[in-house]
Amino acid sequence: MNQFQIKPTIQFGADALKRLCALPSQRALVITDQAMVKFGITEMVIRPLQANYMSVEVFADVTPDPDISVIARGMKAFMAFQPDVVIAVGGGSVIDAAKGVLYTLAQGGQLTEKPYFVAVPTTSGTGSEVTAFSVIKSNTEKWVVVDEYMLPDLAILDPNLVTSVPAHITADTGMDVLCHALEAYVSNQASDFSDALAEKAVQLVFRHLLDCYQHGNDLHAREKMHNASSIAGMAFTNASLGITHSLAHALGGKFGVPHGRANALMMSHVIAFNADFHHQCDTAAALKYTRLSALLGLPATNTREGVRSLMVAIDVLREQLGLPANIQACGIAESDFNAALATMVALAKQDNCTPTSPRSASETELETLYRHSFLSASLT
Ligand code: NAD
């Protein structure tokens, strides 16, 4: 049975934070990280809550790629304070940690009533504010949990909160948006609904990401990328993703490569694989990539040209954003990479994003994708 769902209310624009003044709650637990405290973003969120006479408790211990110990500490903070609203303020790591806290408490029967859940993203990347996904680390492995229970009730997209994102994180997270849209677009669960969102997100990224990278204070470009992130999130929470993400999760878990950057390293290789670029180049995914190239105004008179155009455009953007061309350029030694390869392939194979890949990949094919991505920029 086919289904498409859009859950959170989305408050967007340069005054979106004002929405916090109107929350019908009394006790707010703000889940965040130290960077948000340092940049004054936590304060920007707390002010309207206190103006609304709410009691506020802050848990600011989330670390990038949160693991189960962060979730456990967050659960403790929740149980001690008993909030009726949880507000996640941060990047994907913070929002995923807040989801992990709520989900684990509910699974353990420790929640009588689910608190209202607000997500305030401060990066334009994961789209976690509108997705049922949470990525949690355990030792060196990243696990993708998917459950609608974790969908926020309200997402607040205020571009003022992303102007402080440093250029290299703007680049990483922006490529994450592109990857979400591309993978949702060719997923075997894609629909007219998710396609419409994915197409818009891809266009917004190609139009505005470089401006965000070069001019971090460009509020117009920041707003467009912030919207693109949620639009791509709505596409993939419905259509799911593919093996770029599976390969990136295992690589990020093992070597600490930031999530968006790991996606950027794998993306063109996976496009070539999905399109069967080096053989017939006539798969359903090849046709869809070609349609996207045409939408972007790139040469696309046939599938080979269309797929090549898209891969080249991605490689050019990646270079303009100062991102490494391959895994080796991330400073990972070949011996370490080879030693981890079998484990990463096994993890990628069982990743929650793998079943929706438009083309099924064997372990040998996953290994080949890793090997190509280690040394070369793309398969063009
Ligand atoms: P992040 O949340 O890890 O943040 C990266 C760094 O940027 C952190 O040090 C953070 O403190 C800092 N930062 C965040 N906002 C900032 C701001 N406004 N100004 C200055 N610094 C700021 O990065 P991310 O890419 O947003 O999230 C990545 C995590 O999300 C990974 O664990 C990834 O696997 C996961 N993820 C989740 C989903 C989902 O749907 N739930 C989707 C994709 C990725």
Short mmCIF file of C-alpha atoms and ligand atoms in Angstrom, two decimals:
data_model
loop_
_atom_site.label_atom_id
_atom_site.label_comp_id
_atom_site.label_asym_id
_atom_site.label_seq_id
_atom_site.Cartn_x
_atom_site.Cartn_y
_atom_site.Cartn_z
CA MET A 1 0.00 0.00 0.00
CA ASN A 2 1.32 3.41 -0.92
CA GLN A 3 1.41 6.16 1.64
CA PHE A 4 2.81 9.66 1.92
CA GLN A 5 2.94 11.60 5.17
CA ILE A 6 3.91 15.13 6.13
CA LYS A 7 3.89 15.47 9.88
CA PRO A 8 5.47 18.44 11.57
CA THR A 9 4.05 21.89 11.37
CA ILE A 10 6.82 23.97 9.85
CA GLN A 11 7.38 27.51 11.07
CA PHE A 12 9.86 29.14 8.71
CA GLY A 13 11.49 32.49 8.02
CA ALA A 14 13.59 35.07 9.83
CA ASP A 15 11.11 35.50 12.69
CA ALA A 16 10.23 31.82 13.09
CA LEU A 17 11.65 31.59 16.61
CA LYS A 18 8.81 33.81 17.84
CA ARG A 19 6.60 30.72 17.58
CA LEU A 20 8.17 29.60 20.86
CA CYS A 21 6.26 32.34 22.67
CA ALA A 22 3.01 30.56 21.87
CA LEU A 23 3.78 27.02 23.03
CA PRO A 24 1.00 25.69 25.26
CA SER A 25 3.50 24.16 27.69
CA GLN A 26 4.89 24.82 31.16
CA ARG A 27 8.12 22.86 31.50
CA ALA A 28 10.62 22.88 28.64
CA LEU A 29 13.66 20.63 28.43
CA VAL A 30 16.08 22.14 25.90
CA ILE A 31 18.42 19.50 24.47
CA THR A 32 21.47 21.05 22.82
CA ASP A 33 25.28 21.11 22.67
CA GLN A 34 28.10 23.33 23.89
CA ALA A 35 28.53 25.09 20.53
CA MET A 36 24.92 26.29 20.70
CA VAL A 37 25.55 27.70 24.19
CA LYS A 38 28.77 29.37 22.97
CA PHE A 39 27.14 30.99 19.92
CA GLY A 40 24.24 32.30 22.03
CA ILE A 41 21.71 30.20 20.14
CA THR A 42 20.48 28.41 23.25
CA GLU A 43 19.85 31.82 24.82
CA MET A 44 17.84 32.94 21.75
CA VAL A 45 15.58 29.94 22.31
CA ILE A 46 15.30 30.23 26.08
CA ARG A 47 14.35 33.94 26.07
CA PRO A 48 10.90 33.56 24.46
CA LEU A 49 10.18 30.53 26.65
CA GLN A 50 10.92 32.44 29.83
CA ALA A 51 8.93 35.41 28.51
CA ASN A 52 6.09 32.91 28.32
CA TYR A 53 6.61 32.04 32.05
CA MET A 54 7.88 28.56 31.34
CA SER A 55 10.32 26.64 33.55
CA VAL A 56 13.35 25.77 31.47
CA GLU A 57 16.04 23.13 32.00
CA VAL A 58 19.00 22.82 29.62
CA PHE A 59 20.80 19.58 28.78
CA ALA A 60 23.81 20.71 26.72
CA ASP A 61 25.90 17.55 26.69
CA VAL A 62 25.22 16.26 23.18
CA THR A 63 28.36 15.47 21.19
CA PRO A 64 28.63 15.05 17.39
CA ASP A 65 27.40 11.64 16.20
CA PRO A 66 25.85 10.94 19.62
CA ASP A 67 26.25 7.52 21.15
CA ILE A 68 24.18 5.60 23.65
CA SER A 69 25.93 7.16 26.64
CA VAL A 70 24.63 10.60 25.53
CA ILE A 71 21.14 9.14 25.21
CA ALA A 72 21.40 7.66 28.71
CA ARG A 73 22.41 11.03 30.21
CA GLY A 74 19.63 12.78 28.32
CA MET A 75 17.11 10.26 29.68
CA LYS A 76 18.32 10.99 33.20
CA ALA A 77 17.87 14.74 32.66
CA PHE A 78 14.38 14.12 31.30
CA MET A 79 13.32 11.93 34.22
CA ALA A 80 14.66 14.43 36.77
CA PHE A 81 12.83 17.41 35.20
CA GLN A 82 9.64 15.79 33.81
CA PRO A 83 9.08 18.28 30.95
CA ASP A 84 5.88 18.62 28.94
CA VAL A 85 7.82 19.91 25.94
CA VAL A 86 11.23 18.84 24.59
CA ILE A 87 13.03 21.34 22.36
CA ALA A 88 16.04 20.10 20.40
CA VAL A 89 18.29 22.99 19.38
CA GLY A 90 21.23 22.04 17.20
CA GLY A 91 22.37 20.11 14.17
CA GLY A 92 21.36 16.59 13.25
CA SER A 93 23.38 15.19 16.15
CA VAL A 94 21.34 17.11 18.71
CA ILE A 95 17.97 16.41 17.09
CA ASP A 96 18.82 12.71 16.73
CA ALA A 97 19.89 12.57 20.38
CA ALA A 98 16.58 14.12 21.48
CA LYS A 99 14.73 11.58 19.34
CA GLY A 100 16.81 8.81 20.90
CA VAL A 101 15.92 10.00 24.41
CA LEU A 102 12.17 10.10 23.70
CA TYR A 103 12.16 6.81 21.80
CA THR A 104 14.14 4.92 24.43
CA LEU A 105 12.00 6.27 27.27
CA ALA A 106 8.84 5.24 25.41
CA GLN A 107 10.22 1.79 24.59
CA GLY A 108 11.07 1.30 28.26
CA GLY A 109 7.55 2.25 29.35
CA GLN A 110 8.85 5.34 31.18
CA LEU A 111 6.59 7.86 29.44
CA THR A 112 2.98 8.14 30.49
CA GLU A 113 2.37 10.84 27.90
CA LYS A 114 4.58 11.85 25.00
CA PRO A 115 5.77 15.44 25.48
CA TYR A 116 5.32 17.92 22.64
CA PHE A 117 8.48 17.70 20.54
CA VAL A 118 9.99 20.75 18.85
CA ALA A 119 13.06 20.60 16.60
CA VAL A 120 15.05 23.75 15.91
CA PRO A 121 17.79 22.87 13.41
CA THR A 122 20.96 24.96 13.40
CA THR A 123 22.54 23.29 10.39
CA SER A 124 20.98 22.94 6.95
CA GLY A 125 21.72 19.30 6.36
CA THR A 126 20.09 16.29 7.89
CA GLY A 127 16.44 17.31 7.68
CA SER A 128 16.09 15.45 10.98
CA GLU A 129 13.51 18.04 12.11
CA VAL A 130 10.99 16.46 9.71
CA THR A 131 12.10 12.81 9.63
CA ALA A 132 11.33 9.62 11.51
CA PHE A 133 15.05 8.73 11.35
CA SER A 134 17.65 8.87 14.09
CA VAL A 135 21.29 7.85 13.73
CA ILE A 136 22.90 6.67 16.94
CA LYS A 137 26.45 5.44 17.38
CA SER A 138 27.51 2.38 19.33
CA ASN A 139 31.31 2.03 19.55
CA THR A 140 32.41 2.52 15.92
CA GLU A 141 29.09 1.60 14.32
CA LYS A 142 26.26 3.95 13.32
CA TRP A 143 22.76 2.54 13.61
CA VAL A 144 19.81 4.01 11.78
CA VAL A 145 16.58 3.76 13.75
CA VAL A 146 13.37 4.55 11.86
CA ASP A 147 10.15 5.05 13.81
CA GLU A 148 7.31 7.52 13.37
CA TYR A 149 7.22 8.02 17.12
CA MET A 150 10.34 10.17 16.68
CA LEU A 151 8.78 12.63 14.23
CA PRO A 152 8.77 16.11 15.78
CA ASP A 153 5.44 17.93 16.19
CA LEU A 154 6.89 21.30 15.23
CA ALA A 155 9.96 22.27 13.20
CA ILE A 156 11.24 25.83 13.47
CA LEU A 157 13.37 26.90 10.49
CA ASP A 158 14.96 30.23 11.34
CA PRO A 159 17.83 31.17 8.98
CA ASN A 160 19.34 33.44 11.64
CA LEU A 161 20.42 30.29 13.48
CA VAL A 162 22.61 29.02 10.64
CA THR A 163 24.68 32.11 9.80
CA SER A 164 27.27 31.05 12.39
CA VAL A 165 27.85 27.64 10.77
CA PRO A 166 31.52 27.58 9.65
CA ALA A 167 32.18 27.25 5.90
CA HIS A 168 33.47 23.67 6.05
CA ILE A 169 30.36 22.50 7.96
CA THR A 170 28.15 24.44 5.52
CA ALA A 171 29.83 22.43 2.76
CA ASP A 172 29.47 19.05 4.48
CA THR A 173 25.86 19.57 5.53
CA GLY A 174 24.85 21.08 2.19
CA MET A 175 26.10 18.00 0.36
CA ASP A 176 24.02 15.93 2.79
CA VAL A 177 20.91 17.79 1.59
CA LEU A 178 21.81 17.05 -2.02
CA CYS A 179 22.38 13.40 -1.23
CA HIS A 180 19.04 13.07 0.59
CA ALA A 181 17.21 14.50 -2.39
CA LEU A 182 19.07 12.39 -4.95
CA GLU A 183 18.67 9.15 -3.04
CA ALA A 184 14.97 9.75 -2.33
CA TYR A 185 14.48 10.58 -6.02
CA VAL A 186 15.72 7.22 -7.30
CA SER A 187 14.64 5.09 -4.31
CA ASN A 188 12.44 2.13 -5.12
CA GLN A 189 9.87 3.76 -2.78
CA ALA A 190 9.85 7.11 -4.63
CA SER A 191 6.45 8.55 -5.57
CA ASP A 192 5.14 11.64 -7.38
CA PHE A 193 4.93 13.28 -3.96
CA SER A 194 8.52 12.61 -2.91
CA ASP A 195 9.79 13.36 -6.44
CA ALA A 196 8.29 16.85 -6.34
CA LEU A 197 10.09 17.57 -3.08
CA ALA A 198 13.37 16.01 -4.22
CA GLU A 199 13.43 17.99 -7.46
CA LYS A 200 12.86 21.27 -5.62
CA ALA A 201 15.54 20.48 -3.05
CA VAL A 202 18.14 19.65 -5.73
CA GLN A 203 17.40 22.91 -7.56
CA LEU A 204 17.71 24.93 -4.34
CA VAL A 205 21.05 23.31 -3.48
CA PHE A 206 22.59 24.01 -6.88
CA ARG A 207 21.30 27.60 -6.75
CA HIS A 208 22.22 28.55 -3.18
CA LEU A 209 24.75 26.25 -1.48
CA LEU A 210 27.84 27.93 -2.91
CA ASP A 211 26.55 31.36 -1.80
CA CYS A 212 26.09 30.03 1.74
CA TYR A 213 29.63 28.63 1.67
CA GLN A 214 31.22 31.82 0.31
CA HIS A 215 29.05 34.35 2.17
CA GLY A 216 27.91 32.82 5.46
CA ASN A 217 25.86 35.93 6.34
CA ASP A 218 23.78 35.84 3.15
CA LEU A 219 20.42 35.40 4.90
CA HIS A 220 18.53 34.82 1.65
CA ALA A 221 20.82 31.96 0.57
CA ARG A 222 20.81 30.57 4.13
CA GLU A 223 17.01 30.58 4.21
CA LYS A 224 16.83 28.77 0.87
CA MET A 225 19.28 26.07 2.02
CA HIS A 226 17.48 25.73 5.36
CA ASN A 227 14.22 25.15 3.48
CA ALA A 228 15.95 22.76 1.05
CA SER A 229 17.17 20.68 3.98
CA SER A 230 13.65 20.14 5.32
CA ILE A 231 12.19 19.64 1.84
CA ALA A 232 14.74 16.90 1.15
CA GLY A 233 14.01 15.48 4.62
CA MET A 234 10.29 15.23 3.80
CA ALA A 235 11.19 13.42 0.58
CA PHE A 236 13.42 10.84 2.23
CA THR A 237 11.40 10.21 5.36
CA ASN A 238 8.76 8.93 2.91
CA ALA A 239 10.86 7.38 0.13
CA SER A 240 13.88 6.45 2.27
CA LEU A 241 17.44 6.53 0.95
CA GLY A 242 19.99 4.28 -0.69
CA ILE A 243 23.50 2.87 -0.57
CA THR A 244 25.34 6.22 -0.62
CA HIS A 245 24.04 6.56 2.91
CA SER A 246 24.74 2.95 3.83
CA LEU A 247 28.36 3.28 2.71
CA ALA A 248 28.66 6.71 4.37
CA HIS A 249 27.30 5.49 7.70
CA ALA A 250 29.88 2.70 7.93
CA LEU A 251 32.70 5.01 6.80
CA GLY A 252 31.66 7.76 9.23
CA GLY A 253 31.30 5.32 12.11
CA LYS A 254 34.73 3.78 11.57
CA PHE A 255 36.82 6.82 10.62
CA GLY A 256 34.83 9.78 12.00
CA VAL A 257 34.32 11.35 8.55
CA PRO A 258 31.49 13.91 8.99
CA HIS A 259 28.24 12.50 7.63
CA GLY A 260 27.66 14.95 4.76
CA ARG A 261 31.29 14.71 3.66
CA ALA A 262 31.12 10.91 3.64
CA ASN A 263 28.04 11.15 1.41
CA ALA A 264 29.82 13.61 -0.89
CA LEU A 265 32.70 11.14 -1.31
CA MET A 266 30.43 8.27 -2.34
CA MET A 267 27.70 10.10 -4.28
CA SER A 268 28.94 10.13 -7.89
CA HIS A 269 30.20 6.55 -7.65
CA VAL A 270 26.79 5.37 -6.52
CA ILE A 271 25.06 7.38 -9.25
CA ALA A 272 27.24 5.62 -11.85
CA PHE A 273 26.40 2.27 -10.27
CA ASN A 274 22.64 2.94 -10.06
CA ALA A 275 22.57 4.16 -13.67
CA ASP A 276 24.74 1.27 -14.91
CA PHE A 277 26.73 4.10 -16.47
CA HIS A 278 29.60 1.97 -17.80
CA HIS A 279 27.36 -0.47 -19.63
CA GLN A 280 23.88 0.17 -21.00
CA CYS A 281 23.10 3.26 -18.91
CA ASP A 282 19.43 2.50 -19.36
CA THR A 283 18.13 1.84 -15.84
CA ALA A 284 15.11 3.58 -14.34
CA ALA A 285 17.54 5.52 -12.15
CA ALA A 286 19.50 6.63 -15.26
CA LEU A 287 16.29 8.08 -16.67
CA LYS A 288 15.54 9.95 -13.47
CA TYR A 289 19.06 11.36 -13.15
CA THR A 290 18.70 12.54 -16.76
CA ARG A 291 15.42 14.25 -15.94
CA LEU A 292 17.13 16.04 -13.05
CA SER A 293 19.97 17.20 -15.29
CA ALA A 294 17.44 18.61 -17.73
CA LEU A 295 15.68 20.40 -14.86
CA LEU A 296 19.01 21.92 -13.86
CA GLY A 297 19.60 23.10 -17.43
CA LEU A 298 22.50 20.67 -17.98
CA PRO A 299 23.15 18.74 -21.23
CA ALA A 300 20.79 15.74 -21.18
CA THR A 301 19.85 14.70 -24.69
CA ASN A 302 20.22 11.01 -23.75
CA THR A 303 20.75 9.06 -20.54
CA ARG A 304 24.52 8.76 -20.94
CA GLU A 305 24.85 12.52 -21.37
CA GLY A 306 22.31 13.28 -18.64
CA VAL A 307 23.93 11.03 -16.03
CA ARG A 308 27.40 12.29 -16.91
CA SER A 309 26.21 15.90 -16.61
CA LEU A 310 24.85 15.29 -13.14
CA MET A 311 28.02 13.56 -11.93
CA VAL A 312 30.19 16.35 -13.34
CA ALA A 313 27.98 19.03 -11.75
CA ILE A 314 28.31 17.28 -8.38
CA ASP A 315 32.07 16.93 -8.72
CA VAL A 316 32.42 20.60 -9.66
CA LEU A 317 30.28 21.69 -6.70
CA ARG A 318 32.27 19.45 -4.36
CA GLU A 319 35.51 21.05 -5.57
CA GLN A 320 34.11 24.58 -5.25
CA LEU A 321 33.15 23.74 -1.67
CA GLY A 322 36.72 22.70 -0.89
CA LEU A 323 35.73 19.14 -0.06
CA PRO A 324 38.19 16.26 -0.55
CA ALA A 325 37.96 14.40 -3.86
CA ASN A 326 38.32 10.93 -2.38
CA ILE A 327 38.56 9.01 0.88
CA GLN A 328 42.36 8.98 0.81
CA ALA A 329 42.36 12.79 0.72
CA CYS A 330 40.58 12.74 4.10
CA GLY A 331 43.88 11.55 5.60
CA ILE A 332 42.89 7.90 5.96
CA ALA A 333 45.82 5.52 5.44
CA GLU A 334 45.33 2.81 2.81
CA SER A 335 46.36 0.08 5.26
CA ASP A 336 43.76 1.23 7.82
CA PHE A 337 41.12 1.49 5.10
CA ASN A 338 41.85 -2.00 3.77
CA ALA A 339 41.80 -3.45 7.29
CA ALA A 340 38.31 -1.98 7.87
CA LEU A 341 36.90 -2.77 4.44
CA ALA A 342 35.23 -6.12 5.13
CA THR A 343 33.52 -4.84 8.28
CA MET A 344 32.34 -1.66 6.55
CA VAL A 345 30.96 -3.65 3.61
CA ALA A 346 29.06 -5.96 5.98
CA LEU A 347 27.63 -2.98 7.88
CA ALA A 348 26.64 -1.18 4.67
CA LYS A 349 24.91 -4.30 3.42
CA GLN A 350 22.69 -4.50 6.52
CA ASP A 351 22.10 -0.74 6.85
CA ASN A 352 18.45 0.36 7.00
CA CYS A 353 18.98 2.50 3.88
CA THR A 354 20.08 -0.40 1.65
CA PRO A 355 16.73 -2.10 0.88
CA THR A 356 15.41 0.98 -0.98
CA SER A 357 18.38 1.22 -3.34
CA PRO A 358 17.14 1.28 -6.95
CA ARG A 359 19.76 -1.32 -7.85
CA SER A 360 20.58 -4.18 -5.54
CA ALA A 361 24.29 -4.25 -4.65
CA SER A 362 26.22 -7.41 -3.74
CA GLU A 363 28.97 -7.27 -1.11
CA THR A 364 31.54 -7.38 -3.93
CA GLU A 365 29.89 -4.39 -5.60
CA LEU A 366 29.82 -2.46 -2.33
CA GLU A 367 33.51 -3.21 -1.85
CA THR A 368 34.27 -2.00 -5.40
CA LEU A 369 32.40 1.24 -4.69
CA TYR A 370 34.50 1.77 -1.56
CA ARG A 371 37.73 1.01 -3.44
CA HIS A 372 36.91 3.44 -6.25
CA SER A 373 35.93 6.14 -3.75
CA PHE A 374 39.19 5.66 -1.90
CA LEU A 375 41.31 6.67 -4.87
CA SER A 376 39.34 8.54 -7.48
CA ALA A 377 37.03 11.54 -7.67
CA SER A 378 34.29 9.92 -9.72
CA LEU A 379 33.70 7.38 -12.43
CA THR A 380 33.33 9.86 -15.24
P1 NAD B 1 26.19 18.02 13.70
O1 NAD B 1 24.88 18.16 14.33
O2 NAD B 1 27.05 16.87 14.14
O3 NAD B 1 26.99 19.37 13.86
C1 NAD B 1 28.32 19.49 13.35
C2 NAD B 1 29.07 20.55 14.15
O4 NAD B 1 28.50 21.82 13.85
C3 NAD B 1 28.93 20.36 15.66
O5 NAD B 1 30.18 20.59 16.25
C4 NAD B 1 27.92 21.44 16.07
O6 NAD B 1 28.11 21.88 17.38
C5 NAD B 1 28.23 22.52 15.06
N1 NAD B 1 27.11 23.42 14.79
C6 NAD B 1 25.80 23.09 14.61
N2 NAD B 1 25.08 24.18 14.36
C7 NAD B 1 25.92 25.24 14.39
C8 NAD B 1 25.76 26.65 14.24
N3 NAD B 1 24.57 27.20 13.95
N4 NAD B 1 26.85 27.44 14.35
C9 NAD B 1 28.07 26.91 14.62
N5 NAD B 1 28.29 25.59 14.78
C10 NAD B 1 27.22 24.76 14.68
O7 NAD B 1 26.06 17.94 12.09
P2 NAD B 1 24.84 17.56 11.18
O8 NAD B 1 25.41 17.29 9.85
O9 NAD B 1 23.75 18.53 11.31
O10 NAD B 1 24.31 16.18 11.81
C11 NAD B 1 25.04 15.01 11.60
C12 NAD B 1 24.44 13.85 12.34
O11 NAD B 1 23.08 13.62 11.92
C13 NAD B 1 25.20 12.56 12.05
O12 NAD B 1 25.25 11.77 13.20
C14 NAD B 1 24.35 11.92 10.97
O13 NAD B 1 24.56 10.53 10.88
C15 NAD B 1 22.95 12.29 11.42
N6 NAD B 1 21.91 12.28 10.37
C16 NAD B 1 20.61 12.14 10.76
C17 NAD B 1 19.60 12.14 9.83
C18 NAD B 1 18.15 11.98 10.26
O14 NAD B 1 17.24 11.98 9.45
N7 NAD B 1 17.91 11.86 11.54
C19 NAD B 1 19.87 12.31 8.47
C20 NAD B 1 21.20 12.48 8.10
C21 NAD B 1 22.20 12.48 9.06
#
